[in-house]
Amino acid sequence: MEASSISHIAFCVRDVEKSLAFYRDVLGMKVTFDQLQDTTSGSLPNVYQHLRQTRRTVHLTFGENPADPFLVMTTHPSENPDGEPIKLDQVGISHFSFTVRDPKALAEELTVKGVRLAGPIDTWMDAQGNIRSFYVYDPDGILIQFDAGVGA
């Protein structure tokens, strides 16, 4: 296989409006697609645990280029999803990560905005007080990592 990049990461949320308030309003992502879809026909019933009638699909990105990776957030109006977010030691996709210019400044900013870090801010600091990487929880408890990039 020759892949050039990851095109998108998809995840299901309980309340799309709460999640949009986090990803769009707090993190500054842009909504590029928002649509209600029928999930009862075509290939979709084959990739669901339970038969769902509809799903709302929202695409979010930081970039301007349509070829940039993006997030696909889904929810199922009038239907409750099952399951709980997983941790790093469980089978499945445990988190996704964004490379940011200044993880420490972002951690401080998100804390002020009321975002729940996955541990006290000082646990992410090295001996010099720098933060190279930290995790937060989104409104559904999904882990999101922010880091200074490879080799930082």
PDB file of N, CA and C in Angstrom, residues 6-7 41 48 53 71 85 94 100 103 111 125 128:
ATOM      1  N   ILE A   6      -3.135  10.493   6.133  1.00  0.00           N
ATOM      2  CA  ILE A   6      -4.449  10.127   6.654  1.00  0.00           C
ATOM      3  C   ILE A   6      -5.425  11.169   6.130  1.00  0.00           C
ATOM      4  N   SER A   7      -6.525  10.727   5.553  1.00  0.00           N
ATOM      5  CA  SER A   7      -7.487  11.688   5.003  1.00  0.00           C
ATOM      6  C   SER A   7      -8.391  12.252   6.089  1.00  0.00           C
ATOM      7  N   SER A  41     -29.768   2.417   4.198  1.00  0.00           N
ATOM      8  CA  SER A  41     -29.557   1.745   2.914  1.00  0.00           C
ATOM      9  C   SER A  41     -28.108   1.869   2.476  1.00  0.00           C
ATOM     10  N   TYR A  48     -22.332  -0.608  11.002  1.00  0.00           N
ATOM     11  CA  TYR A  48     -22.932  -0.187  12.268  1.00  0.00           C
ATOM     12  C   TYR A  48     -23.124  -1.393  13.184  1.00  0.00           C
ATOM     13  N   GLN A  53     -31.263   5.045  12.041  1.00  0.00           N
ATOM     14  CA  GLN A  53     -32.094   5.638  10.994  1.00  0.00           C
ATOM     15  C   GLN A  53     -31.370   6.751  10.241  1.00  0.00           C
ATOM     16  N   LEU A  71     -11.428  16.057  10.626  1.00  0.00           N
ATOM     17  CA  LEU A  71     -12.186  15.215  11.545  1.00  0.00           C
ATOM     18  C   LEU A  71     -13.598  15.067  11.015  1.00  0.00           C
ATOM     19  N   PRO A  85     -15.776   6.180  25.830  1.00  0.00           N
ATOM     20  CA  PRO A  85     -14.439   6.452  25.296  1.00  0.00           C
ATOM     21  C   PRO A  85     -13.417   5.536  25.975  1.00  0.00           C
ATOM     22  N   SER A  94      -7.489   5.199  20.671  1.00  0.00           N
ATOM     23  CA  SER A  94      -7.589   5.775  22.009  1.00  0.00           C
ATOM     24  C   SER A  94      -7.587   7.302  22.010  1.00  0.00           C
ATOM     25  N   VAL A 100       0.968  21.521  17.765  1.00  0.00           N
ATOM     26  CA  VAL A 100       0.727  22.948  18.011  1.00  0.00           C
ATOM     27  C   VAL A 100       2.046  23.650  18.269  1.00  0.00           C
ATOM     28  N   PRO A 103       2.634  24.106  23.160  1.00  0.00           N
ATOM     29  CA  PRO A 103       1.733  23.300  23.992  1.00  0.00           C
ATOM     30  C   PRO A 103       1.465  23.898  25.372  1.00  0.00           C
ATOM     31  N   THR A 111      -7.161  25.554  29.946  1.00  0.00           N
ATOM     32  CA  THR A 111      -7.527  25.471  31.358  1.00  0.00           C
ATOM     33  C   THR A 111      -8.389  26.666  31.752  1.00  0.00           C
ATOM     34  N   MET A 125       4.620  18.939  32.712  1.00  0.00           N
ATOM     35  CA  MET A 125       5.822  19.775  32.602  1.00  0.00           C
ATOM     36  C   MET A 125       7.091  18.970  32.852  1.00  0.00           C
ATOM     37  N   GLN A 128      12.297  21.801  33.380  1.00  0.00           N
ATOM     38  CA  GLN A 128      12.469  23.213  33.044  1.00  0.00           C
ATOM     39  C   GLN A 128      11.124  23.961  32.962  1.00  0.00           C
TER      40      GLN A 128
END
